[in-house]
Tab-separated table of C-alpha atoms in Angstrom:
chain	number	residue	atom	x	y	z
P	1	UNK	CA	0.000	0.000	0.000
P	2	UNK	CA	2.467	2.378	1.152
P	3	UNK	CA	4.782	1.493	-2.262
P	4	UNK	CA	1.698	2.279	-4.183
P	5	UNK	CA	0.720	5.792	-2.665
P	6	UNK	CA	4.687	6.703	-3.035
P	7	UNK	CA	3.997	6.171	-6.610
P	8	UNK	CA	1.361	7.949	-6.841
P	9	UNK	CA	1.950	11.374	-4.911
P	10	UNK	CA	5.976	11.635	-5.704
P	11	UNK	CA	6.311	12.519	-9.384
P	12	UNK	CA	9.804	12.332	-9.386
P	13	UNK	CA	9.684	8.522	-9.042
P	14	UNK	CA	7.124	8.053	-11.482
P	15	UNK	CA	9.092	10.051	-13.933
P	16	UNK	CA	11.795	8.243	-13.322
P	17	UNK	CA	10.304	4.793	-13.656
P	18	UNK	CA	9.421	6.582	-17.413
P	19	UNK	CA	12.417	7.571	-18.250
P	20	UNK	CA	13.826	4.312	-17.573
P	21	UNK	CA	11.340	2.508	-19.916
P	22	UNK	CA	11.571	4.840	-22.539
P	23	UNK	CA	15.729	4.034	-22.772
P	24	UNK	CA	15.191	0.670	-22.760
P	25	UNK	CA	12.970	0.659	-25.376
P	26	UNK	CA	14.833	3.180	-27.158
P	27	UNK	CA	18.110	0.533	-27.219
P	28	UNK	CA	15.595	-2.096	-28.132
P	29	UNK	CA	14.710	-0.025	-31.143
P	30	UNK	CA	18.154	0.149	-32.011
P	31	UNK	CA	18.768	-2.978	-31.700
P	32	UNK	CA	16.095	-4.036	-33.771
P	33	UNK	CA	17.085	-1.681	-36.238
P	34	UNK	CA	21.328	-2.545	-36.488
P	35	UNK	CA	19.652	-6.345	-36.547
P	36	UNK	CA	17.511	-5.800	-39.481
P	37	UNK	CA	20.410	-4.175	-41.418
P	38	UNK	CA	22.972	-6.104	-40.628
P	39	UNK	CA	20.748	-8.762	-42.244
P	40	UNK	CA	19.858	-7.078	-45.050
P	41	UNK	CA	23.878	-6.157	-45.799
P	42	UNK	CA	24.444	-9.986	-45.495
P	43	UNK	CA	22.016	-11.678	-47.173
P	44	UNK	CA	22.982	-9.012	-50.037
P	45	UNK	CA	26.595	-9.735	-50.031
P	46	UNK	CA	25.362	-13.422	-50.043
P	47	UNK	CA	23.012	-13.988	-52.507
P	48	UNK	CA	22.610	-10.794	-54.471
P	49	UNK	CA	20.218	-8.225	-53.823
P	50	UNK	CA	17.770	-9.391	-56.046
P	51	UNK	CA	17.521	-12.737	-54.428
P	52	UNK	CA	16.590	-11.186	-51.009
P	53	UNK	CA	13.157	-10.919	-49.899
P	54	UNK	CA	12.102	-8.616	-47.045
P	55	UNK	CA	10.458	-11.598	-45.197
P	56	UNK	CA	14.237	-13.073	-45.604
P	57	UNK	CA	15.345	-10.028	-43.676
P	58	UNK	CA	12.925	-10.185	-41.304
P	59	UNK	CA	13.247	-13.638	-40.210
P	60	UNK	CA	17.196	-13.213	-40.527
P	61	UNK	CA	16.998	-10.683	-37.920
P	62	UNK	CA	14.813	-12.699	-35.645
P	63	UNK	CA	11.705	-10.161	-36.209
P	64	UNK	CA	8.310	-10.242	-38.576
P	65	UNK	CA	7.911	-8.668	-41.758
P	66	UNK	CA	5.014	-6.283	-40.030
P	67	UNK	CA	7.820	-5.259	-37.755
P	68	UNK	CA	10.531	-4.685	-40.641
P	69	UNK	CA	8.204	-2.596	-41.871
P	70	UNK	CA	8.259	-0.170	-38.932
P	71	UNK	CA	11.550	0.259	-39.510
P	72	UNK	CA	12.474	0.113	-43.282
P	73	UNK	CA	10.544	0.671	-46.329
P	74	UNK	CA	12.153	-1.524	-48.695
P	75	UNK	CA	15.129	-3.792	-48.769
P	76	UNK	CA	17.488	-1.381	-50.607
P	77	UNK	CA	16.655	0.655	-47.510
P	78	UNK	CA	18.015	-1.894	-45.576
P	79	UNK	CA	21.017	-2.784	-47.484
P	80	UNK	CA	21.828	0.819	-47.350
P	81	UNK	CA	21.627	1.519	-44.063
P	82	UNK	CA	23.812	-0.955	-43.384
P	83	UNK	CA	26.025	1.263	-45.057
P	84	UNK	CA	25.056	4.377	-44.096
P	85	UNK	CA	24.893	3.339	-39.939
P	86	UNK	CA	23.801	6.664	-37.721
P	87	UNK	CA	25.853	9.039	-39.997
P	88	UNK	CA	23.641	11.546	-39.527
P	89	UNK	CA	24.153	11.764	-35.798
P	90	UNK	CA	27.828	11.053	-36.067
P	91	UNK	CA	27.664	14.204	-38.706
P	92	UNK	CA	25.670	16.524	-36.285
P	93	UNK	CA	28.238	15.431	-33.021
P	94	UNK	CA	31.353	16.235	-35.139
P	95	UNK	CA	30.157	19.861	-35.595
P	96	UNK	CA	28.792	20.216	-32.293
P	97	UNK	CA	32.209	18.653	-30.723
P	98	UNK	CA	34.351	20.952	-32.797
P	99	UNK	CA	36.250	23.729	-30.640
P	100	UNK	CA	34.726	27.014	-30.585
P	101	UNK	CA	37.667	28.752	-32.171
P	102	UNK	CA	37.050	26.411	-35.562
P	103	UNK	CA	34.651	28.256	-37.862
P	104	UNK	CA	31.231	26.992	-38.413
P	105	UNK	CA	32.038	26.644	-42.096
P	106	UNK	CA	35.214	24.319	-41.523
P	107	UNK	CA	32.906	22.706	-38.568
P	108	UNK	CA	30.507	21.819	-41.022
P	109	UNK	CA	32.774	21.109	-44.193
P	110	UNK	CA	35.089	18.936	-42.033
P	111	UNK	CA	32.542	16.575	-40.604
P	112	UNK	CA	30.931	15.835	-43.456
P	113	UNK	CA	34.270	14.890	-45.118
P	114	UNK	CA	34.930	12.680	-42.164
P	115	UNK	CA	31.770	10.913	-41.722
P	116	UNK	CA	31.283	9.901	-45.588
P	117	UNK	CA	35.027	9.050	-46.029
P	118	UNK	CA	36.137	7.397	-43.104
P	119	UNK	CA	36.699	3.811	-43.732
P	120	UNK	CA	33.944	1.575	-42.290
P	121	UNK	CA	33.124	-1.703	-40.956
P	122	UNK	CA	30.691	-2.525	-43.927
P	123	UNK	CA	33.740	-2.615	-46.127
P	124	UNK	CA	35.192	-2.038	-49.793
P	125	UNK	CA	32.482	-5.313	-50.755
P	126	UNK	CA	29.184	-3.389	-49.484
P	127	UNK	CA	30.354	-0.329	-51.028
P	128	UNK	CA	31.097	-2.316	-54.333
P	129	UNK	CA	27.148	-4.071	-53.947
P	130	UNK	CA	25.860	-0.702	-54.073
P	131	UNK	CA	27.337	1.120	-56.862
P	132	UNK	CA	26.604	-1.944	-59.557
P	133	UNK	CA	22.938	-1.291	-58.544
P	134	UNK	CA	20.909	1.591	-59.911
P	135	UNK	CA	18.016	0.575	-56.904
P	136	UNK	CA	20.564	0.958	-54.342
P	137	UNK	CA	22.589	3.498	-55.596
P	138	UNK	CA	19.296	5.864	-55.359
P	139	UNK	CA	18.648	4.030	-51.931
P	140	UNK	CA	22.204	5.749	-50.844
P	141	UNK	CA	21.708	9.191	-52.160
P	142	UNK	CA	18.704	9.268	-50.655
P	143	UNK	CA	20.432	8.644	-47.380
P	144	UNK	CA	21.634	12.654	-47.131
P	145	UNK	CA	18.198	13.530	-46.363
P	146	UNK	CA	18.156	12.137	-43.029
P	147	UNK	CA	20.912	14.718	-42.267
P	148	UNK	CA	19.167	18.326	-42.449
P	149	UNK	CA	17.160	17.533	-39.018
P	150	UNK	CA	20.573	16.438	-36.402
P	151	UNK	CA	22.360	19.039	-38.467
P	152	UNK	CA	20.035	21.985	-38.188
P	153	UNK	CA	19.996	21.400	-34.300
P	154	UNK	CA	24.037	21.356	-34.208
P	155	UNK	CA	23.797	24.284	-36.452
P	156	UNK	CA	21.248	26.094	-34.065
P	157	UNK	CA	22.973	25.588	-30.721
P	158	UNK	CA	26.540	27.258	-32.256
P	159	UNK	CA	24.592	30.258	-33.352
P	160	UNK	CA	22.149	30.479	-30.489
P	161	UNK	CA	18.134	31.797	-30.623
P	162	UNK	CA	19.005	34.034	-33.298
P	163	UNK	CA	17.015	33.393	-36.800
P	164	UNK	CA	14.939	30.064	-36.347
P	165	UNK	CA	15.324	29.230	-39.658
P	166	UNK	CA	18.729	30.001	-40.635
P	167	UNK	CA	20.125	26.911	-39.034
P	168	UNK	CA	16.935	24.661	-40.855
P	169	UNK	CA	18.175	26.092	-44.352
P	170	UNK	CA	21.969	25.832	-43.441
P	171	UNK	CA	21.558	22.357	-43.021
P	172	UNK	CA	19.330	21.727	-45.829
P	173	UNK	CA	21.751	23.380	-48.232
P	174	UNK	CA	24.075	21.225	-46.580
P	175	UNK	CA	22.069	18.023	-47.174
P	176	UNK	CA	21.742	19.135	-50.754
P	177	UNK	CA	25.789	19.479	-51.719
P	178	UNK	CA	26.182	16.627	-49.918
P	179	UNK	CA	23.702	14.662	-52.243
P	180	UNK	CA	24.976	16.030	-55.418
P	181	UNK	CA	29.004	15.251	-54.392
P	182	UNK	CA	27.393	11.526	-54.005
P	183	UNK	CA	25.562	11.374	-57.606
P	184	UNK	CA	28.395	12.616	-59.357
P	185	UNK	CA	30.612	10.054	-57.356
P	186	UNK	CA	28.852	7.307	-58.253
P	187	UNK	CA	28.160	8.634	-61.366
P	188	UNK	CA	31.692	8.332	-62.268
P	189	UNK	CA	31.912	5.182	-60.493
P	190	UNK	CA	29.646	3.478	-62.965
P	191	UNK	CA	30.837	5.402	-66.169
P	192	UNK	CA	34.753	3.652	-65.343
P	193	UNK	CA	33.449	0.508	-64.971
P	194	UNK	CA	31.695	0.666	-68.249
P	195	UNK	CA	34.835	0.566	-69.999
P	196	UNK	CA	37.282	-1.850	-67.009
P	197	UNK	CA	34.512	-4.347	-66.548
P	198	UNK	CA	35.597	-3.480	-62.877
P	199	UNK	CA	33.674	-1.170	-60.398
P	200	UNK	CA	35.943	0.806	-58.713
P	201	UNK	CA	34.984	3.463	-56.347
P	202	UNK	CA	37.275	6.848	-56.748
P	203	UNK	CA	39.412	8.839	-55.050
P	204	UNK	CA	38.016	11.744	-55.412
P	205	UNK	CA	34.820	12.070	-53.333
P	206	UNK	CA	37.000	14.040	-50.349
P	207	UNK	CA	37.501	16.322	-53.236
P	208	UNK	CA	34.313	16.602	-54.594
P	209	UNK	CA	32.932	16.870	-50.972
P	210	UNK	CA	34.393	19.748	-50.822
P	211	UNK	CA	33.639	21.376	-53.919
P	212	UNK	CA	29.842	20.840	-53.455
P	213	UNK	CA	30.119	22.339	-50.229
P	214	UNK	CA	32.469	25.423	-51.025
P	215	UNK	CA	29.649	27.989	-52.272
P	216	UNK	CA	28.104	26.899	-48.700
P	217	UNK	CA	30.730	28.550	-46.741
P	218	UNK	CA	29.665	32.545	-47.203
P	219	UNK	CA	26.415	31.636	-45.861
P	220	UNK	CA	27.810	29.285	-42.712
P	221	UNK	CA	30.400	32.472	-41.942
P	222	UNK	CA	27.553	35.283	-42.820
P	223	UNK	CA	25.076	33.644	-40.173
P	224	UNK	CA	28.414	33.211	-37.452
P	225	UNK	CA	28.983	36.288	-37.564
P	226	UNK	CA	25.574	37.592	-37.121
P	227	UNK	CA	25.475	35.713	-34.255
P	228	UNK	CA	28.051	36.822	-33.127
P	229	UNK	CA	27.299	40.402	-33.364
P	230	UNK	CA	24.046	39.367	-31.172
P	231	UNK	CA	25.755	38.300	-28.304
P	232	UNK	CA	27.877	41.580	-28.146
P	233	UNK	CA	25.231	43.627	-28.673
């Protein structure tokens, strides 16, 4: 009886006793989702993408197709993400980490060059599924959108409660170059293999990275320093 009244009349512990189920089945989520594409990566790599079924996935990753569904919308999805991991939140944590004396501009340019760059688990054979595939190559680009929302919230805590939508466009812009540095990546990807009967992802999307993201940086340093001029003010 008495456990039940302290329930009741101490918010604090029934908050807490919320907070603690929401976690856990926030890292069930996650779980569910690294499950589902680690599956869909392997089956892939396994059988070829077109020999992969989403009930395959499913029942791969220990989960029914109603659930997959929650999750992913198709298998290139999937395969994709696999790929693609949380690069989004590993993109908005690089520019939120960076020290205040780096520019937002570098911040920003220098993350993103990290993130989609740095080697990764899924290997040189996952990368290689997805550029002979025109399903999952549009799968991939796709991926970029899922930056703009992290991004415009790193974006908006280094300038403060200035514009509200400064930081959304920033990051949307962002999310743009980004997308058009990976389609004429993989563009060129494809067009060498045409003529080497071998797929071999270049060198140059560091490069190319950057160059999308260069007409960005006027912007990035006009809205710093307005915000800037804010907090002296």
């Amino acid at each position: 009886m008495r456990a039940r009244k302290f329930a009741c009349t101490h918010p604090s512990y029934a908050e807490t006793v919320t907070t603690r189920r929401t976690g856990l089945r926030e890292q069930k989520k996650q779980a569910t989702r690294e499950a589902l594409r680690a599956a869909a990566l392997r089956l892939a790599l396994e059988r070829g993408p077109d020999n992969v079924r989403v009930d395959d996935i499913a029942e791969a990753a220990g989960v029914s197709p109603r659930t997959y569904n929650n999750y992913f919308s198709s298998r290139e999805q999937a395969i994709v993400a696999a790929v693609a991991g949380e690069r989004e939140a590993r993109v908005a944590a690089a520019v939120a980490d960076r020290p205040d004396g780096v520019g937002l501009a570098d911040a920003v340019i220098e993350a993103i060059v990290d993130q989609y760059t740095a080697p990764d688990a899924s290997g040189r054979d996952a990368l290689l599924l997805i550029t002979t595939r025109p399903a999952l190559r549009d799968a991939f680009v796709e991926t970029t959108t899922a930056i703009e929302h992290p991004l415009t919230d790193a974006i908006a805590e280094r300038l403060g409660d200035g514009d509200p939508h400064t930081a959304r466009v920033l990051a949307a812009s962002v999310a743009a170059a980004v997308r058009v540095a990976l389609e004429q990546w993989l563009q060129t990807t494809v067009s060498s293999s045409t003529t080497s009967g071998l797929v071999v992802p270049s060198g140059s999307l560091p490069d190319l990275l950057r160059t999308t993201l260069a007409p960005l940086t006027p912007a990035l340093d006009a809205a710093e320093q307005r915000a800037l001029r804010r907090r002296h003010q």
